[in-house]
Coordinates of C-alpha atoms and ligand atoms in Angstrom, one line a residue:
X767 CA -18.7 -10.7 -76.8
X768 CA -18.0 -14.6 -76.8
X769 CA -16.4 -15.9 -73.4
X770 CA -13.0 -17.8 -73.2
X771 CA -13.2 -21.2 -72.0
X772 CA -11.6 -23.7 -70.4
X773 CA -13.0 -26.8 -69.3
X774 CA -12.8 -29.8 -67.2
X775 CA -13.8 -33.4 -67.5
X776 CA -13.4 -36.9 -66.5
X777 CA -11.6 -39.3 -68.6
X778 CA -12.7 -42.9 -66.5
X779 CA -16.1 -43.3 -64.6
X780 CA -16.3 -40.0 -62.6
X781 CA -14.4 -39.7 -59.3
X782 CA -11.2 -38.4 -60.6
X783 CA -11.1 -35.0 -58.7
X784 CA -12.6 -33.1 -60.6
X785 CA -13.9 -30.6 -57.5
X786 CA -10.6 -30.4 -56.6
X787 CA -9.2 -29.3 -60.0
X788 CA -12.0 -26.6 -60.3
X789 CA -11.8 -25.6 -56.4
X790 CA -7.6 -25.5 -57.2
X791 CA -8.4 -23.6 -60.8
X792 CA -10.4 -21.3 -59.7
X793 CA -8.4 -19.9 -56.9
X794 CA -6.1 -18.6 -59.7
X795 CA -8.3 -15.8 -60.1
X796 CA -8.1 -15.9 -63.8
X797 CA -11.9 -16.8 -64.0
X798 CA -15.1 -14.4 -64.0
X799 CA -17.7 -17.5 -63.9
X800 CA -17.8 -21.0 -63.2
X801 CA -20.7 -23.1 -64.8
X802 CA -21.8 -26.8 -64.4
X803 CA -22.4 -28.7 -67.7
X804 CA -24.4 -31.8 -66.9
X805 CA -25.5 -34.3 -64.2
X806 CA -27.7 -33.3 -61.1
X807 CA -27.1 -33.9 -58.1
X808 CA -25.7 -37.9 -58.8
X809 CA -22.5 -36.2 -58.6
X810 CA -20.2 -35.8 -55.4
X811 CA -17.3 -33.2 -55.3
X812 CA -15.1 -33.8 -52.5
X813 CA -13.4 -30.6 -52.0
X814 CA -10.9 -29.1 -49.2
X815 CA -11.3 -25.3 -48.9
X816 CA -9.1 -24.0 -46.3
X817 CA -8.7 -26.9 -44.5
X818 CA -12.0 -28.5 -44.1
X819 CA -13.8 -30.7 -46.3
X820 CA -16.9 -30.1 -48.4
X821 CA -19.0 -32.8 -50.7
X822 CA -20.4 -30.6 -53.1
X823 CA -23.6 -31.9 -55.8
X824 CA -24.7 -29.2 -57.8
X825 CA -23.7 -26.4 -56.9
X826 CA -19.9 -25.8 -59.0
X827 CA -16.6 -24.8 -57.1
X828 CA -16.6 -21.3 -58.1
X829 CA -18.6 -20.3 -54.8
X830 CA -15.4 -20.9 -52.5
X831 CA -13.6 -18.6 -54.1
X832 CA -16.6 -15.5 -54.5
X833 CA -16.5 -16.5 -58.6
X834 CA -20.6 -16.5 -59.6
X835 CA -21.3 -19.8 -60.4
X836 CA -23.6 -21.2 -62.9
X837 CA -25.9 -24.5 -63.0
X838 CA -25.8 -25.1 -66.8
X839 CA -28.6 -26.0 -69.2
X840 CA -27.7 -29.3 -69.9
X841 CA -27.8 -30.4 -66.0
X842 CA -30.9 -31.2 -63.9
X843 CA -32.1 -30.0 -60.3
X844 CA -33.5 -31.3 -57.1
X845 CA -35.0 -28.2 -55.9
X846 CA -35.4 -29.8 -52.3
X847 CA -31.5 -31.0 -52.2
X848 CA -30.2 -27.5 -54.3
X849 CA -31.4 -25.4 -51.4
X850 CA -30.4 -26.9 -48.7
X851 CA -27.1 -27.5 -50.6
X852 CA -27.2 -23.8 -50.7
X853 CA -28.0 -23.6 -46.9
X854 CA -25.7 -26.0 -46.0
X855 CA -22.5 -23.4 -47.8
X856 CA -24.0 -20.5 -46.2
X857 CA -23.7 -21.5 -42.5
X858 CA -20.5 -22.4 -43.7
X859 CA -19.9 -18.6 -44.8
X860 CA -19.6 -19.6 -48.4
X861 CA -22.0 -16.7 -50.2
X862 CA -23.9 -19.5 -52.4
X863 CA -26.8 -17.6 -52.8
X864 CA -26.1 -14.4 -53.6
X865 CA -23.3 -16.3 -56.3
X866 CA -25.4 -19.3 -57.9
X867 CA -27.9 -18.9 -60.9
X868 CA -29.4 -21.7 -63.1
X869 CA -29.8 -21.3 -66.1
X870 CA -33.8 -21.5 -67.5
X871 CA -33.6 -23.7 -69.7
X872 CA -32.0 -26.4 -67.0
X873 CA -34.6 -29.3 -65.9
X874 CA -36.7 -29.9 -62.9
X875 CA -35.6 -33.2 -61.0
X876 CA -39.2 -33.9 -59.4
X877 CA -40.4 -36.4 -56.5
X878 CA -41.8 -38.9 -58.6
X879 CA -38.6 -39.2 -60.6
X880 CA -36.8 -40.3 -57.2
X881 CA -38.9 -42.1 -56.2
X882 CA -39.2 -44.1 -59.3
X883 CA -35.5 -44.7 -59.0
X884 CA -36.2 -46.0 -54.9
X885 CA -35.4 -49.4 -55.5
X886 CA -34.0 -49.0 -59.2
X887 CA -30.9 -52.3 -58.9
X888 CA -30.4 -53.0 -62.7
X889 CA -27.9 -50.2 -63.1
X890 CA -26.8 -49.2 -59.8
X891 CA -27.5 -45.6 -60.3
X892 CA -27.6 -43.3 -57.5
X893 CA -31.6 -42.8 -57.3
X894 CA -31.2 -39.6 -57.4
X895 CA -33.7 -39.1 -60.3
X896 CA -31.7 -38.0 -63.0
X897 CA -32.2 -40.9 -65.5
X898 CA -35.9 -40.0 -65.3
X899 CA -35.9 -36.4 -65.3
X900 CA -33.5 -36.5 -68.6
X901 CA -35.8 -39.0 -69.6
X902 CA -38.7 -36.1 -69.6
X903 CA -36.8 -33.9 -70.4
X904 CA -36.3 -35.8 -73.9
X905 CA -39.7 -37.0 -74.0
X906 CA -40.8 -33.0 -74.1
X907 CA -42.5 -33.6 -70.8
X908 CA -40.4 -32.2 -68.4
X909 CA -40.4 -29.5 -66.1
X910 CA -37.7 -26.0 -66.6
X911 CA -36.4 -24.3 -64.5
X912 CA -38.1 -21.7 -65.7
X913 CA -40.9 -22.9 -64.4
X914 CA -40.3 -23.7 -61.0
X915 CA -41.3 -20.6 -58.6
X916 CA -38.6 -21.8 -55.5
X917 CA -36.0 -21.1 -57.4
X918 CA -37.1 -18.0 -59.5
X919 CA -34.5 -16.0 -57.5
X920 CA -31.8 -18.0 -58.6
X921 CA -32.7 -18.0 -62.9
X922 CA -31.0 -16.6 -65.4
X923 CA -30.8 -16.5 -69.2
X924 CA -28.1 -19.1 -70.5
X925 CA -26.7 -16.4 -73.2
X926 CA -26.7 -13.8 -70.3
X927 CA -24.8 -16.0 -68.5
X928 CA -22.1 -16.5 -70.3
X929 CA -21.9 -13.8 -72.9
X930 CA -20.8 -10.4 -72.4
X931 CA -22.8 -7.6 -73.9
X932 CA -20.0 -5.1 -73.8
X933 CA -16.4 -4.7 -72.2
X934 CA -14.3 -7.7 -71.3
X935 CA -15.0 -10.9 -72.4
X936 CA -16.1 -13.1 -69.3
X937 CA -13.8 -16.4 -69.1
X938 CA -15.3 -19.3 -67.9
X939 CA -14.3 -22.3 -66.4
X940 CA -16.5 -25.3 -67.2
X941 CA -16.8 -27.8 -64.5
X942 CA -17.8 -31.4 -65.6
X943 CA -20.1 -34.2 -63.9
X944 CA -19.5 -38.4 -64.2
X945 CA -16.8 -39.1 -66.6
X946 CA -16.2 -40.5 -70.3
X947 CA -16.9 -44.2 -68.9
X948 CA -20.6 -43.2 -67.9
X949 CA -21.4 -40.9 -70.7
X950 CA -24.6 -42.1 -72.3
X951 CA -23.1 -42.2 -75.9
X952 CA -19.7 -43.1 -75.4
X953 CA -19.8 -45.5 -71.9
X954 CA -20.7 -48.8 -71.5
X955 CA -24.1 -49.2 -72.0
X956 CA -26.0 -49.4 -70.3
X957 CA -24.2 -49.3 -67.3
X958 CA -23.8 -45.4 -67.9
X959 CA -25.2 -42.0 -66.1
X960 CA -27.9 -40.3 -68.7
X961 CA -25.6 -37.4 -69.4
X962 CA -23.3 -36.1 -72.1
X963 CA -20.1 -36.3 -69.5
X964 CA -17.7 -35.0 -72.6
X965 CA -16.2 -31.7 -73.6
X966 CA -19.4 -31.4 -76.2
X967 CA -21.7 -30.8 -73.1
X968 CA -19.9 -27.6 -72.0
X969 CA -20.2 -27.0 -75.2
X970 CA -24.0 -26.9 -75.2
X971 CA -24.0 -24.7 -72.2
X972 CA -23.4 -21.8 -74.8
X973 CA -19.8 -20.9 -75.7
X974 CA -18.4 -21.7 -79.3
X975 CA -16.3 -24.1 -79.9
X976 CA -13.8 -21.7 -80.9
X977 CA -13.8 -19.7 -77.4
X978 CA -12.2 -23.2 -75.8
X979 CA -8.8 -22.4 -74.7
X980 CA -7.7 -25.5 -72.4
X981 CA -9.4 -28.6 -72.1
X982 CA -8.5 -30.1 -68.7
X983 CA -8.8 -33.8 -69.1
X984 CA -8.6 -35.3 -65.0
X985 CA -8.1 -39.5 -64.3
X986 CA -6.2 -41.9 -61.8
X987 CA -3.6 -43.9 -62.4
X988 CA -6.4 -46.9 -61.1
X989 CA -9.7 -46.9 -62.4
X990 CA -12.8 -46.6 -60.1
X991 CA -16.5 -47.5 -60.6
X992 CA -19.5 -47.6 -59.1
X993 CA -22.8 -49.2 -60.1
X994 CA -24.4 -52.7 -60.8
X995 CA -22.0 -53.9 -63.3
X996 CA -18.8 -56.6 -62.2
X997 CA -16.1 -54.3 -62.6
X998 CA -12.2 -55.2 -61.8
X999 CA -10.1 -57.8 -60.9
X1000 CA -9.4 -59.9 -57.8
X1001 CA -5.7 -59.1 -57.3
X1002 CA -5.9 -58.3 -53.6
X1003 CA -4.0 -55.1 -54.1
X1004 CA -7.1 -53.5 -56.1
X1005 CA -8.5 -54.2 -52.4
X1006 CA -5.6 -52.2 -50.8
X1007 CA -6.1 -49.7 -53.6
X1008 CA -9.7 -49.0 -52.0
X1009 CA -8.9 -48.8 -48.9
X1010 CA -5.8 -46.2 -48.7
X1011 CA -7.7 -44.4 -51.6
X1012 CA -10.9 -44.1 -49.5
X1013 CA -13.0 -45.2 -52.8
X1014 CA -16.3 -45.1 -51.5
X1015 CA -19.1 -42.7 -53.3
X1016 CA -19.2 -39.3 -51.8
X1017 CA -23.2 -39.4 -53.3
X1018 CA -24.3 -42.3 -51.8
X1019 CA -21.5 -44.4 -49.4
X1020 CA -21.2 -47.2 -51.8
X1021 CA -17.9 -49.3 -52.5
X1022 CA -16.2 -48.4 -55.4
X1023 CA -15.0 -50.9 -57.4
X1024 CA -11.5 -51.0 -58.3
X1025 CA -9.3 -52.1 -61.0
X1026 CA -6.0 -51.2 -62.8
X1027 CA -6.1 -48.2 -65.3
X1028 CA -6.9 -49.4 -69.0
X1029 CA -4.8 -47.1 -71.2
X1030 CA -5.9 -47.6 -74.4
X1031 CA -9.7 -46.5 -72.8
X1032 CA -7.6 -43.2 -71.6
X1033 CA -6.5 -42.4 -74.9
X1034 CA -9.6 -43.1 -76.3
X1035 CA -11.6 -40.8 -73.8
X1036 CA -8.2 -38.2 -73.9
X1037 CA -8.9 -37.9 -77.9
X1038 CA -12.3 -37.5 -78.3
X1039 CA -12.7 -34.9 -75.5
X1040 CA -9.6 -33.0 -77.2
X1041 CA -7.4 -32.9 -73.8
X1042 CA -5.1 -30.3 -73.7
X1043 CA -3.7 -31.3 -70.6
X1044 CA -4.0 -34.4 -68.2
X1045 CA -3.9 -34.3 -64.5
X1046 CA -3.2 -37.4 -62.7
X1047 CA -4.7 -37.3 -59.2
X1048 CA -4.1 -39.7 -56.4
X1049 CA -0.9 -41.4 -57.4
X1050 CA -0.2 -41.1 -54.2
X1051 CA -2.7 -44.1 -53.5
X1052 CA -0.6 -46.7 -55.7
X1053 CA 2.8 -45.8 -54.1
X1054 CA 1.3 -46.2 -50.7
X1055 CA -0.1 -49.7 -52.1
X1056 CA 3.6 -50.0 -53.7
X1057 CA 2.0 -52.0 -57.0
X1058 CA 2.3 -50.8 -60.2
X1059 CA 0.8 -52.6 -63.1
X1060 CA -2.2 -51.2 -66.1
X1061 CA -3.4 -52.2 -69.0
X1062 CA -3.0 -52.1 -72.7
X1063 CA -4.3 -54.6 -75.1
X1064 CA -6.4 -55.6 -72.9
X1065 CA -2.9 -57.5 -71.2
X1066 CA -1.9 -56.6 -67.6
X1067 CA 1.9 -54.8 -67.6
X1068 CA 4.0 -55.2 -64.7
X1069 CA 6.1 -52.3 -63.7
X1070 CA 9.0 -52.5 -60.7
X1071 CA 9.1 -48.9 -59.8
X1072 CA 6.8 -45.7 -59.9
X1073 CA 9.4 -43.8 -62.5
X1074 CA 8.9 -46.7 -64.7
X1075 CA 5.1 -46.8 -64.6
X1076 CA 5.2 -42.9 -65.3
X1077 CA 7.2 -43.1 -67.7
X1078 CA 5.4 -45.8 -70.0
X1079 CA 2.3 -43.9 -69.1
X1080 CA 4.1 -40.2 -70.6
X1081 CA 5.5 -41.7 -73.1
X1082 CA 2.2 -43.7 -74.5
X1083 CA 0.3 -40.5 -74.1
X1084 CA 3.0 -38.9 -75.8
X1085 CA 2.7 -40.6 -78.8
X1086 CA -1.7 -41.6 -79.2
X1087 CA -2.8 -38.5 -78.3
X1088 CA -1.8 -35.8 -80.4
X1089 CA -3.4 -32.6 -78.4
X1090 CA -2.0 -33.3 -74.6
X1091 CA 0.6 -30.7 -73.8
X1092 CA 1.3 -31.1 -70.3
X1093 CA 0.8 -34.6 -68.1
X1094 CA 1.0 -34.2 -64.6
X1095 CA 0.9 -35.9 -61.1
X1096 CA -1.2 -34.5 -58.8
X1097 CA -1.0 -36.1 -54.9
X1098 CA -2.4 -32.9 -52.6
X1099 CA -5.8 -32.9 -51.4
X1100 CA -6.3 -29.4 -52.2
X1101 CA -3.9 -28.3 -54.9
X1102 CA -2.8 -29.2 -58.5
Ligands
IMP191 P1 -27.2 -42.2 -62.3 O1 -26.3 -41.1 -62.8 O2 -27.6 -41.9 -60.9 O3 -28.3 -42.5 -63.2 O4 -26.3 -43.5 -62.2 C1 -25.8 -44.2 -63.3 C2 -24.5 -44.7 -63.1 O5 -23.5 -43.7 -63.0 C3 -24.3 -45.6 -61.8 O6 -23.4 -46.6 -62.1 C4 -23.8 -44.5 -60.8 O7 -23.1 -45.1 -59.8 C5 -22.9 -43.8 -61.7 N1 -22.6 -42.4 -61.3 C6 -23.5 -41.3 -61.4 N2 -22.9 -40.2 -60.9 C7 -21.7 -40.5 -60.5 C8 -20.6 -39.8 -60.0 O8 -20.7 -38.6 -59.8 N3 -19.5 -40.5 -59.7 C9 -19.4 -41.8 -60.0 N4 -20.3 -42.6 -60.5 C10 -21.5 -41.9 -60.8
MG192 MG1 -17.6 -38.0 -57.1

């Protein structure tokens, strides 16, 4: 039996909250399996489960709520940094391993790709080895999964995974990496992770196109990015923005830069992903910094009030992006 999906993804440069609209989703209980669809561990979910706060790299949300949890084909590992990641959730009494599987066909992160990336600068990547292990992995010289005896435990076949041989049909939560700004077809290249970071990635993980019930698209009203590139402006709020926001990398520390959100960008990433609906995390952030101002046209807009600034922002949406049915404003660390 095909699954039922829904899936989550980034609409700016990663960093939107993602985790925390995965950790929030899959406390529902509406979901039998939640499964990673790109990235290794370059990525860093901030989550807050019961109170305390986890920075999660591979391993997807599902685990804090006892929902098996899968690491996708599309996504590549660090062995070394997957099992203590795993470690690291059990002393916490999070069951990762008896609730993680990757899936064969995923890719083998190995020490010479990190350390290749050791004193990589022209991107500003994490040097975390992905560009290099997806790299190999295109150049058909990389290493599977499959292959790789310290995680034999842990495999599993990516149709078993997510298809049902009989009974129910599993639904699946899809739980993205990065964002549309870093994807390698549609970011700016090549300032970009070397991921698909769109809706066609969870795609790939193996559930037709049909079985996609919501697509989850998750931004800030600001836009935050990380990496070699001169990113922002110099109004000193974007400052203030980075500071109450706490917009440094949960991967590796680094600054984040910041600047006011481009809309017509959000459209564009909102349509080609096919968003359903659009959370909006941390608008919290902006009131606190009490400016209110984005972008369309590539022209700064001034806004006196946060109802006003909503409002353009609803009603824009409204009209460029003919799949969103719901818009909301998320603020709470640990709900949506
Ligand atoms: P890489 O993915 O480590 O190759 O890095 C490529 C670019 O993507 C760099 O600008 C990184 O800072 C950025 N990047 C990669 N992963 C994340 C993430 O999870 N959040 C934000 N930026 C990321
Ligand atoms: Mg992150």
């Amino acid at each position: 039996m095909p699954p039922i999906a829904d899936v989550v993804v980034d609409l700016q440069y990663g960093d939107c909250g993602k985790g925390k609209v995965v950790h929030s989703l899959a406390k529902t209980g509406n979901y039998d399996l939640v499964a990673r669809y790109n990235g290794g561990s370059n990525a860093g979910h901030t989550i807050f489960h019961n109170g305390k706060k986890f920075v999660t790299h591979l391993v997807p949300a599902g685990v804090f709520h006892e929902i098996p949890s899968l690491i996708g084909g599309g996504c590549v590992v660090d062995v070394d940094k997957f099992l203590s990641e795993i470690d690291e959730l059990e002393e916490s009494g999070i069951e990762a391993r008896r609730l993680v599987k990757i899936a064969s066909n995923a890719h083998i992160v190995q020490s010479a790709h990190v350390e290749e990336e050791l004193q990589e600068e022209r991107i500003g990547t994490t040097r975390t080895g992905n560009g290099p292990a997806y790299r190999d992995k295109h150049a058909r010289i990389g290493k599977r999964a499959i292959d790789e005896k310290r995680i034999s435990k842990f495999l599993i076949d990516p149709y078993d995974a997510i298809w049902s041989q009989r009974g129910r049909r599993k639904a699946v939560l899809m739980e993205g990496a990065q964002g549309f700004g870093l994807d390698i077809d549609w970011g700016d290249y090549p300032y970009v992770s070397s991921s698909t970071c769109t809706v066609s990635a969870a795609v790939n993980v193996g559930i037709p196109p049909q079985s996609i019930h919501q697509i989850i698209g998750v931004a800030k009203p600001y836009e935050t990015y990380v990496g070699s590139k001169k990113f922002g402006g110099e109004h000193p709020a974007l400052l203030q923005i980075q500071k109450v926001g706490m917009e440094f990398g949960a991967t590796t520390g680094r600054p984040r830069q910041c600047n006011w959100m481009d809309l017509d960008s959000l459209v564009r990433a909102a349509n080609v992903n096919g968003v359903t609906r659009l959370i909006f995390n941390k608008m919290d952030v902006i009131r606190e910094v009490g400016v209110y101002k984005l972008i369309v046209d590539d022209k700064i807009i001034d806004f006196k009030s946060e109802n006003e600034f909503k409002d353009f922002i609803e009603n824009f949406l409204k009209k460029s992006c003919p799949h969103i049915w719901t818009i909301s404003w998320s603020e709470s660390p640990e709900t949506i």
